[in-house]
mmCIF file of C-alpha atoms in Angstrom:
data_model
loop_
_atom_site.group_PDB
_atom_site.id
_atom_site.type_symbol
_atom_site.label_atom_id
_atom_site.label_comp_id
_atom_site.label_asym_id
_atom_site.label_seq_id
_atom_site.Cartn_x
_atom_site.Cartn_y
_atom_site.Cartn_z
ATOM 1 C CA MET A 1 8.478 51.419 1.030
ATOM 2 C CA GLY A 2 9.045 49.219 -2.001
ATOM 3 C CA GLY A 3 6.176 46.968 -1.002
ATOM 4 C CA SER A 4 3.705 49.836 -0.671
ATOM 5 C CA THR A 5 4.740 51.141 -4.102
ATOM 6 C CA LEU A 6 4.205 47.700 -5.624
ATOM 7 C CA TYR A 7 0.627 47.455 -4.337
ATOM 8 C CA LYS A 8 -0.207 50.975 -5.492
ATOM 9 C CA ARG A 9 0.722 49.962 -9.039
ATOM 10 C CA LYS A 10 -1.967 47.578 -10.254
ATOM 11 C CA THR A 11 -0.413 46.785 -13.640
ATOM 12 C CA PRO A 12 2.091 44.147 -12.376
ATOM 13 C CA LEU A 13 -0.696 42.441 -10.415
ATOM 14 C CA ILE A 14 -2.938 42.266 -13.488
ATOM 15 C CA VAL A 15 -0.104 40.975 -15.683
ATOM 16 C CA PHE A 16 0.438 37.998 -13.361
ATOM 17 C CA LEU A 17 -3.150 37.341 -12.246
ATOM 18 C CA VAL A 18 -5.034 37.510 -15.548
ATOM 19 C CA PRO A 19 -3.080 34.736 -17.358
ATOM 20 C CA ALA A 20 -3.469 32.448 -14.331
ATOM 21 C CA PHE A 21 -7.200 33.221 -14.169
ATOM 22 C CA ILE A 22 -7.610 32.486 -17.895
ATOM 23 C CA PHE A 23 -5.728 29.224 -17.427
ATOM 24 C CA LEU A 24 -8.095 28.218 -14.609
ATOM 25 C CA ILE A 25 -11.152 29.054 -16.711
ATOM 26 C CA LEU A 26 -9.941 27.020 -19.692
ATOM 27 C CA PHE A 27 -8.605 23.959 -17.884
ATOM 28 C CA LEU A 28 -10.623 23.795 -14.649
ATOM 29 C CA TYR A 29 -13.911 25.715 -14.579
ATOM 30 C CA TYR A 30 -15.014 25.152 -18.195
ATOM 31 C CA PRO A 31 -14.318 21.365 -18.120
ATOM 32 C CA PHE A 32 -16.095 21.109 -14.767
ATOM 33 C CA VAL A 33 -19.210 22.867 -16.066
ATOM 34 C CA GLN A 34 -19.093 20.804 -19.273
ATOM 35 C CA ASN A 35 -18.841 17.634 -17.190
ATOM 36 C CA ILE A 36 -22.041 18.587 -15.356
ATOM 37 C CA ILE A 37 -23.801 19.074 -18.699
ATOM 38 C CA ASN A 38 -22.429 15.762 -20.003
ATOM 39 C CA SER A 39 -23.834 13.896 -17.005
ATOM 40 C CA PHE A 40 -27.350 14.829 -18.161
ATOM 41 C CA SER A 41 -26.671 14.232 -21.869
ATOM 42 C CA ASP A 42 -26.813 11.169 -24.110
ATOM 43 C CA ILE A 43 -23.215 10.547 -25.231
ATOM 44 C CA THR A 44 -22.460 7.065 -26.541
ATOM 45 C CA GLY A 45 -18.853 7.442 -27.688
ATOM 46 C CA LEU A 46 -15.669 9.210 -26.724
ATOM 47 C CA GLY A 47 -15.201 12.335 -28.812
ATOM 48 C CA THR A 48 -18.758 12.240 -30.212
ATOM 49 C CA ALA A 49 -21.307 14.990 -29.805
ATOM 50 C CA ALA A 50 -24.232 14.621 -27.444
ATOM 51 C CA LYS A 51 -27.506 13.429 -28.987
ATOM 52 C CA GLY A 52 -29.430 15.606 -26.574
ATOM 53 C CA LEU A 53 -30.535 15.139 -23.008
ATOM 54 C CA ASN A 54 -31.272 11.717 -21.568
ATOM 55 C CA ASP A 55 -34.868 10.592 -21.225
ATOM 56 C CA PRO A 56 -35.437 11.300 -18.420
ATOM 57 C CA TRP A 57 -32.688 13.857 -17.991
ATOM 58 C CA TYR A 58 -31.657 12.433 -14.596
ATOM 59 C CA ALA A 59 -31.383 8.817 -15.870
ATOM 60 C CA ASN A 60 -27.654 8.519 -15.162
ATOM 61 C CA TYR A 61 -28.134 9.586 -11.563
ATOM 62 C CA VAL A 62 -30.819 6.921 -11.128
ATOM 63 C CA THR A 63 -28.340 4.370 -12.491
ATOM 64 C CA LEU A 64 -25.893 5.335 -9.742
ATOM 65 C CA PHE A 65 -28.227 3.840 -7.141
ATOM 66 C CA THR A 66 -28.844 0.604 -9.068
ATOM 67 C CA ASP A 67 -25.368 -0.163 -10.451
ATOM 68 C CA PRO A 68 -23.864 -3.029 -8.374
ATOM 69 C CA LYS A 69 -20.352 -2.381 -9.721
ATOM 70 C CA LEU A 70 -20.529 1.218 -8.539
ATOM 71 C CA HIS A 71 -21.674 0.041 -5.116
ATOM 72 C CA THR A 72 -18.586 -2.206 -5.001
ATOM 73 C CA ALA A 73 -16.411 0.711 -6.100
ATOM 74 C CA LEU A 74 -17.856 2.947 -3.370
ATOM 75 C CA LYS A 75 -17.318 0.281 -0.705
ATOM 76 C CA ASN A 76 -13.701 -0.275 -1.774
ATOM 77 C CA THR A 77 -13.048 3.461 -1.993
ATOM 78 C CA LEU A 78 -14.386 4.052 1.523
ATOM 79 C CA ILE A 79 -12.176 1.220 2.811
ATOM 80 C CA LEU A 80 -9.231 2.817 1.017
ATOM 81 C CA THR A 81 -10.112 6.203 2.510
ATOM 82 C CA LEU A 82 -10.239 4.772 6.031
ATOM 83 C CA ALA A 83 -6.944 2.920 5.496
ATOM 84 C CA THR A 84 -5.379 6.104 4.154
ATOM 85 C CA ILE A 85 -6.359 8.080 7.242
ATOM 86 C CA ILE A 86 -5.200 5.395 9.675
ATOM 87 C CA PHE A 87 -2.095 4.039 7.999
ATOM 88 C CA GLN A 88 -0.800 6.726 5.630
ATOM 89 C CA VAL A 89 -1.268 9.693 7.938
ATOM 90 C CA GLY A 90 -0.756 7.606 11.090
ATOM 91 C CA ILE A 91 2.513 6.003 9.968
ATOM 92 C CA ALA A 92 3.684 9.317 8.538
ATOM 93 C CA LEU A 93 3.060 10.972 11.925
ATOM 94 C CA ILE A 94 5.038 8.286 13.775
ATOM 95 C CA LEU A 95 7.926 8.512 11.314
ATOM 96 C CA ALA A 96 7.931 12.314 11.494
ATOM 97 C CA LEU A 97 8.086 12.227 15.304
ATOM 98 C CA LEU A 98 10.941 9.696 15.234
ATOM 99 C CA VAL A 99 12.962 11.588 12.627
ATOM 100 C CA ASP A 100 12.393 14.907 14.393
ATOM 101 C CA SER A 101 13.841 13.422 17.593
ATOM 102 C CA ILE A 102 17.223 12.593 16.038
ATOM 103 C CA ARG A 103 19.952 15.039 15.150
ATOM 104 C CA VAL A 104 22.293 12.888 13.034
ATOM 105 C CA GLY A 105 21.118 11.520 9.693
ATOM 106 C CA ALA A 106 17.688 13.151 9.751
ATOM 107 C CA GLN A 107 18.078 14.448 6.187
ATOM 108 C CA VAL A 108 18.894 10.935 4.949
ATOM 109 C CA PHE A 109 15.647 9.559 6.401
ATOM 110 C CA ARG A 110 13.649 12.443 4.927
ATOM 111 C CA THR A 111 15.018 11.659 1.478
ATOM 112 C CA LEU A 112 14.423 7.910 1.816
ATOM 113 C CA TYR A 113 10.828 8.269 3.007
ATOM 114 C CA PHE A 114 9.979 10.809 0.314
ATOM 115 C CA PHE A 115 11.623 8.828 -2.503
ATOM 116 C CA PRO A 116 8.566 6.651 -3.438
ATOM 117 C CA ILE A 117 6.638 9.805 -4.377
ATOM 118 C CA VAL A 118 8.987 10.620 -7.261
ATOM 119 C CA ILE A 119 8.718 7.128 -8.804
ATOM 120 C CA SER A 120 6.170 6.667 -11.565
ATOM 121 C CA ALA A 121 2.999 4.978 -10.352
ATOM 122 C CA THR A 122 3.059 2.739 -13.423
ATOM 123 C CA ALA A 123 6.563 1.555 -12.546
ATOM 124 C CA LEU A 124 5.492 0.940 -8.954
ATOM 125 C CA GLY A 125 2.464 -1.025 -10.111
ATOM 126 C CA LEU A 126 4.625 -3.270 -12.294
ATOM 127 C CA MET A 127 7.104 -3.717 -9.437
ATOM 128 C CA PHE A 128 4.398 -4.749 -6.962
ATOM 129 C CA ASN A 129 2.919 -7.086 -9.572
ATOM 130 C CA LEU A 130 6.252 -8.917 -9.536
ATOM 131 C CA ILE A 131 6.430 -8.800 -5.724
ATOM 132 C CA PHE A 132 2.977 -10.413 -5.367
ATOM 133 C CA LEU A 133 3.403 -12.772 -8.323
ATOM 134 C CA TYR A 134 1.686 -16.139 -7.800
ATOM 135 C CA LYS A 135 4.752 -18.202 -8.730
ATOM 136 C CA GLY A 136 8.199 -16.745 -8.148
ATOM 137 C CA GLY A 137 6.963 -13.598 -6.435
ATOM 138 C CA MET A 138 9.083 -12.246 -3.590
ATOM 139 C CA VAL A 139 6.310 -12.467 -0.972
ATOM 140 C CA ASN A 140 5.457 -16.094 -1.722
ATOM 141 C CA GLN A 141 9.120 -17.113 -1.858
ATOM 142 C CA LEU A 142 9.788 -15.439 1.497
ATOM 143 C CA LEU A 143 6.773 -17.028 3.189
ATOM 144 C CA LEU A 144 7.631 -20.439 1.757
ATOM 145 C CA SER A 145 11.232 -20.195 2.960
ATOM 146 C CA LEU A 146 10.040 -19.238 6.452
ATOM 147 C CA GLY A 147 7.545 -22.077 6.522
ATOM 148 C CA ALA A 148 4.627 -19.684 7.000
ATOM 149 C CA ILE A 149 2.788 -21.216 4.023
ATOM 150 C CA THR A 150 2.951 -24.576 2.294
ATOM 151 C CA GLU A 151 1.866 -23.476 -1.186
ATOM 152 C CA ASN A 152 1.799 -20.289 -3.221
ATOM 153 C CA ILE A 153 -0.929 -17.755 -2.455
ATOM 154 C CA ASN A 154 -2.827 -15.965 -5.197
ATOM 155 C CA TRP A 155 -2.626 -12.432 -3.827
ATOM 156 C CA LYS A 156 -5.125 -11.175 -6.398
ATOM 157 C CA ASP A 157 -7.999 -13.520 -5.598
ATOM 158 C CA GLU A 158 -11.166 -12.461 -3.810
ATOM 159 C CA ALA A 159 -9.724 -13.216 -0.370
ATOM 160 C CA HIS A 160 -6.504 -11.205 -0.730
ATOM 161 C CA PHE A 161 -6.999 -8.533 -3.399
ATOM 162 C CA MET A 162 -7.852 -5.744 -0.951
ATOM 163 C CA PHE A 163 -4.587 -6.150 0.946
ATOM 164 C CA THR A 164 -2.648 -6.353 -2.329
ATOM 165 C CA MET A 165 -4.339 -3.193 -3.599
ATOM 166 C CA LEU A 166 -3.893 -1.187 -0.409
ATOM 167 C CA MET A 167 -0.265 -2.070 0.287
ATOM 168 C CA PRO A 168 1.424 -0.190 -2.615
ATOM 169 C CA VAL A 169 -0.903 2.813 -2.268
ATOM 170 C CA MET A 170 -0.114 3.079 1.447
ATOM 171 C CA TRP A 171 3.609 2.640 0.807
ATOM 172 C CA GLN A 172 3.825 5.257 -1.923
ATOM 173 C CA TYR A 173 2.115 8.169 -0.197
ATOM 174 C CA VAL A 174 3.358 7.837 3.378
ATOM 175 C CA GLY A 175 6.352 9.969 2.390
ATOM 176 C CA PHE A 176 4.092 12.747 1.091
ATOM 177 C CA TYR A 177 2.384 13.260 4.441
ATOM 178 C CA PHE A 178 5.677 12.638 6.226
ATOM 179 C CA VAL A 179 7.215 15.705 4.578
ATOM 180 C CA ILE A 180 4.208 17.880 5.450
ATOM 181 C CA LEU A 181 4.269 16.764 9.086
ATOM 182 C CA VAL A 182 8.038 17.206 9.404
ATOM 183 C CA THR A 183 7.636 20.760 8.120
ATOM 184 C CA GLY A 184 4.954 21.343 10.761
ATOM 185 C CA LEU A 185 7.232 19.956 13.477
ATOM 186 C CA ASN A 186 10.023 22.285 12.399
ATOM 187 C CA ASN A 187 7.698 25.254 12.958
ATOM 188 C CA ILE A 188 7.139 24.393 16.629
ATOM 189 C CA SER A 189 9.261 26.623 18.845
ATOM 190 C CA PRO A 190 12.051 24.760 20.740
ATOM 191 C CA ASP A 191 11.292 27.004 23.719
ATOM 192 C CA LEU A 192 8.096 25.023 24.340
ATOM 193 C CA TYR A 193 10.035 21.779 24.619
ATOM 194 C CA GLU A 194 12.626 23.387 26.895
ATOM 195 C CA ALA A 195 9.889 24.679 29.193
ATOM 196 C CA ALA A 196 8.269 21.231 29.239
ATOM 197 C CA SER A 197 11.617 19.623 30.053
ATOM 198 C CA LEU A 198 12.130 21.996 32.976
ATOM 199 C CA ASP A 199 8.677 21.046 34.256
ATOM 200 C CA GLY A 200 9.685 17.384 34.162
ATOM 201 C CA ALA A 201 7.544 16.316 31.195
ATOM 202 C CA SER A 202 8.538 12.972 29.641
ATOM 203 C CA GLY A 203 8.779 12.264 25.923
ATOM 204 C CA LEU A 204 5.248 10.879 25.575
ATOM 205 C CA LYS A 205 3.713 13.688 27.609
ATOM 206 C CA THR A 206 5.576 16.211 25.465
ATOM 207 C CA VAL A 207 4.116 14.631 22.339
ATOM 208 C CA ARG A 208 0.608 14.532 23.806
ATOM 209 C CA TYR A 209 0.423 18.024 25.320
ATOM 210 C CA ILE A 210 2.709 20.034 23.028
ATOM 211 C CA THR A 211 3.464 18.352 19.707
ATOM 212 C CA LEU A 212 0.014 17.043 18.767
ATOM 213 C CA PRO A 213 -1.905 20.214 19.739
ATOM 214 C CA MET A 214 0.590 22.338 17.813
ATOM 215 C CA LEU A 215 0.251 20.001 14.811
ATOM 216 C CA ARG A 216 -3.563 20.088 14.825
ATOM 217 C CA ASN A 217 -3.883 22.383 11.795
ATOM 218 C CA VAL A 218 -1.268 20.444 9.833
ATOM 219 C CA LEU A 219 -2.960 17.130 10.666
ATOM 220 C CA CYS A 220 -6.283 18.544 9.516
ATOM 221 C CA THR A 221 -4.705 19.490 6.191
ATOM 222 C CA CYS A 222 -3.224 15.994 5.840
ATOM 223 C CA LEU A 223 -6.613 14.400 6.546
ATOM 224 C CA VAL A 224 -8.362 16.476 3.886
ATOM 225 C CA LEU A 225 -5.642 15.658 1.355
ATOM 226 C CA ALA A 226 -5.817 11.966 2.300
ATOM 227 C CA ILE A 227 -9.598 11.839 1.839
ATOM 228 C CA THR A 228 -9.644 13.621 -1.512
ATOM 229 C CA GLY A 229 -6.635 11.646 -2.719
ATOM 230 C CA ALA A 230 -8.246 8.304 -1.824
ATOM 231 C CA LEU A 231 -11.427 9.194 -3.693
ATOM 232 C CA LYS A 232 -9.607 9.824 -6.974
ATOM 233 C CA VAL A 233 -6.736 7.301 -6.778
ATOM 234 C CA PHE A 234 -6.392 5.530 -10.112
ATOM 235 C CA ASP A 235 -2.943 4.720 -11.453
ATOM 236 C CA LEU A 236 -1.571 2.062 -9.077
ATOM 237 C CA PRO A 237 -4.818 0.046 -8.705
ATOM 238 C CA TRP A 238 -5.430 0.167 -12.464
ATOM 239 C CA VAL A 239 -1.961 -1.143 -13.324
ATOM 240 C CA MET A 240 -2.234 -3.937 -10.764
ATOM 241 C CA PHE A 241 -5.881 -4.967 -11.170
ATOM 242 C CA GLY A 242 -7.005 -3.747 -14.570
ATOM 243 C CA ALA A 243 -10.726 -3.759 -15.224
ATOM 244 C CA GLY A 244 -12.044 -4.542 -11.768
ATOM 245 C CA MET A 245 -10.341 -7.884 -11.294
ATOM 246 C CA PRO A 246 -10.958 -10.210 -9.607
ATOM 247 C CA LEU A 247 -14.518 -10.817 -10.818
ATOM 248 C CA ASP A 248 -15.459 -7.102 -10.685
ATOM 249 C CA GLN A 249 -14.584 -6.979 -6.978
ATOM 250 C CA GLY A 250 -11.589 -4.630 -7.317
ATOM 251 C CA TRP A 251 -13.289 -1.494 -8.629
ATOM 252 C CA LEU A 252 -12.599 1.941 -7.161
ATOM 253 C CA THR A 253 -14.548 5.068 -8.063
ATOM 254 C CA GLY A 254 -11.585 6.355 -10.094
ATOM 255 C CA THR A 255 -10.940 3.129 -11.992
ATOM 256 C CA TYR A 256 -14.642 2.519 -12.635
ATOM 257 C CA MET A 257 -15.086 6.048 -13.986
ATOM 258 C CA TYR A 258 -12.116 5.524 -16.326
ATOM 259 C CA ASP A 259 -13.433 2.172 -17.531
ATOM 260 C CA GLN A 260 -16.896 3.546 -18.278
ATOM 261 C CA THR A 261 -15.532 6.602 -20.088
ATOM 262 C CA PHE A 262 -12.576 5.327 -22.091
ATOM 263 C CA ASN A 263 -13.111 1.576 -22.433
ATOM 264 C CA ARG A 264 -16.897 1.363 -22.779
ATOM 265 C CA GLY A 265 -17.607 4.790 -24.282
ATOM 266 C CA ASN A 266 -20.264 5.666 -21.693
ATOM 267 C CA VAL A 267 -19.035 9.248 -21.485
ATOM 268 C CA ASP A 268 -22.234 10.541 -19.933
ATOM 269 C CA TYR A 269 -22.259 7.907 -17.193
ATOM 270 C CA GLY A 270 -18.540 8.425 -16.608
ATOM 271 C CA SER A 271 -19.249 12.141 -16.139
ATOM 272 C CA THR A 272 -21.941 11.246 -13.608
ATOM 273 C CA ILE A 273 -19.488 9.121 -11.628
ATOM 274 C CA ALA A 274 -17.044 12.035 -11.734
ATOM 275 C CA MET A 275 -19.720 14.266 -10.205
ATOM 276 C CA LEU A 276 -20.282 11.673 -7.480
ATOM 277 C CA ILE A 277 -16.543 11.732 -6.706
ATOM 278 C CA VAL A 278 -16.621 15.540 -6.461
ATOM 279 C CA VAL A 279 -19.641 15.498 -4.121
ATOM 280 C CA LEU A 280 -18.096 12.815 -1.921
ATOM 281 C CA GLY A 281 -14.849 14.762 -1.758
ATOM 282 C CA VAL A 282 -16.588 17.981 -0.739
ATOM 283 C CA VAL A 283 -18.813 16.267 1.857
ATOM 284 C CA LEU A 284 -16.095 14.140 3.462
ATOM 285 C CA SER A 285 -13.631 17.039 3.474
ATOM 286 C CA ASN A 286 -16.158 19.262 5.230
ATOM 287 C CA VAL A 287 -16.825 16.524 7.777
ATOM 288 C CA ALA A 288 -13.081 16.191 8.418
ATOM 289 C CA ASN A 289 -12.763 19.963 8.762
ATOM 290 C CA ARG A 290 -15.582 20.080 11.284
ATOM 291 C CA VAL A 291 -14.289 17.156 13.312
ATOM 292 C CA PHE A 292 -10.677 18.353 13.241
ATOM 293 C CA ARG A 293 -11.458 22.048 12.969
ATOM 294 C CA PRO A 294 -8.252 24.098 12.596
ATOM 295 C CA ARG A 295 -7.603 26.518 15.416
ATOM 296 C CA ASP A 296 -6.317 30.049 15.026
ATOM 297 C CA ASP A 297 -4.682 30.025 18.445
ATOM 298 C CA VAL A 298 -2.025 27.402 17.659
#
């Protein structure tokens, strides 16, 4: 009765919806539209007005196809995206299944796995810089003590930088997807597992024929979040690798956009890279949704 009365009165709905809509217009839709305009404009400094449209107006988009640093950034970002799908979501799924199967101490594991999310990315970047330090770093000291290496490894050179970049990003966000997947597991009815047990289904068969199909929608959500998150990741790689080190091989789309906009003052080109990130996010998310299409019957 109370609910029907609430929906008949439109004033409370307007009071809550209008401020949120205004907020979205000011801080999401207007900046997005302005960014599109900036990508076609001639802006040579941060905070300066546009001198007009580029000549030709699509010049920045032509540069996208000829910029070797952007090509490197795209390659690294796609590698990061693939690693995110396989390792972040994959490890999070395994951890969620393991934690869901125990009854004592499950809450402790949930807290421990989620903890890296609440730590500042800048602090994590500084910590991993010390871990992978060339001399005195924890990794090199451990490998030397085990006899696995005979001299220190430069973990930020061209042969090792990708591993060094991916490791902290993978470590930080596993807990994020872990929490989402654990929540999805908690929503699966125990009756299904009891019926499977009565039919003689083993643990692996239960996971394959009950848990994974019931988690399909949740996994699809995690994949979309993983793809969009990988495309715009910035903080950890920037703290650890700065301006594309080593030798401009460590660029990501997010870090390269930041460098062009804030360090070099190419605001218009930075806006163009931002549009590329948006397009890639929309396209790859739609592909993931089609491949792992959510089902209404689960």
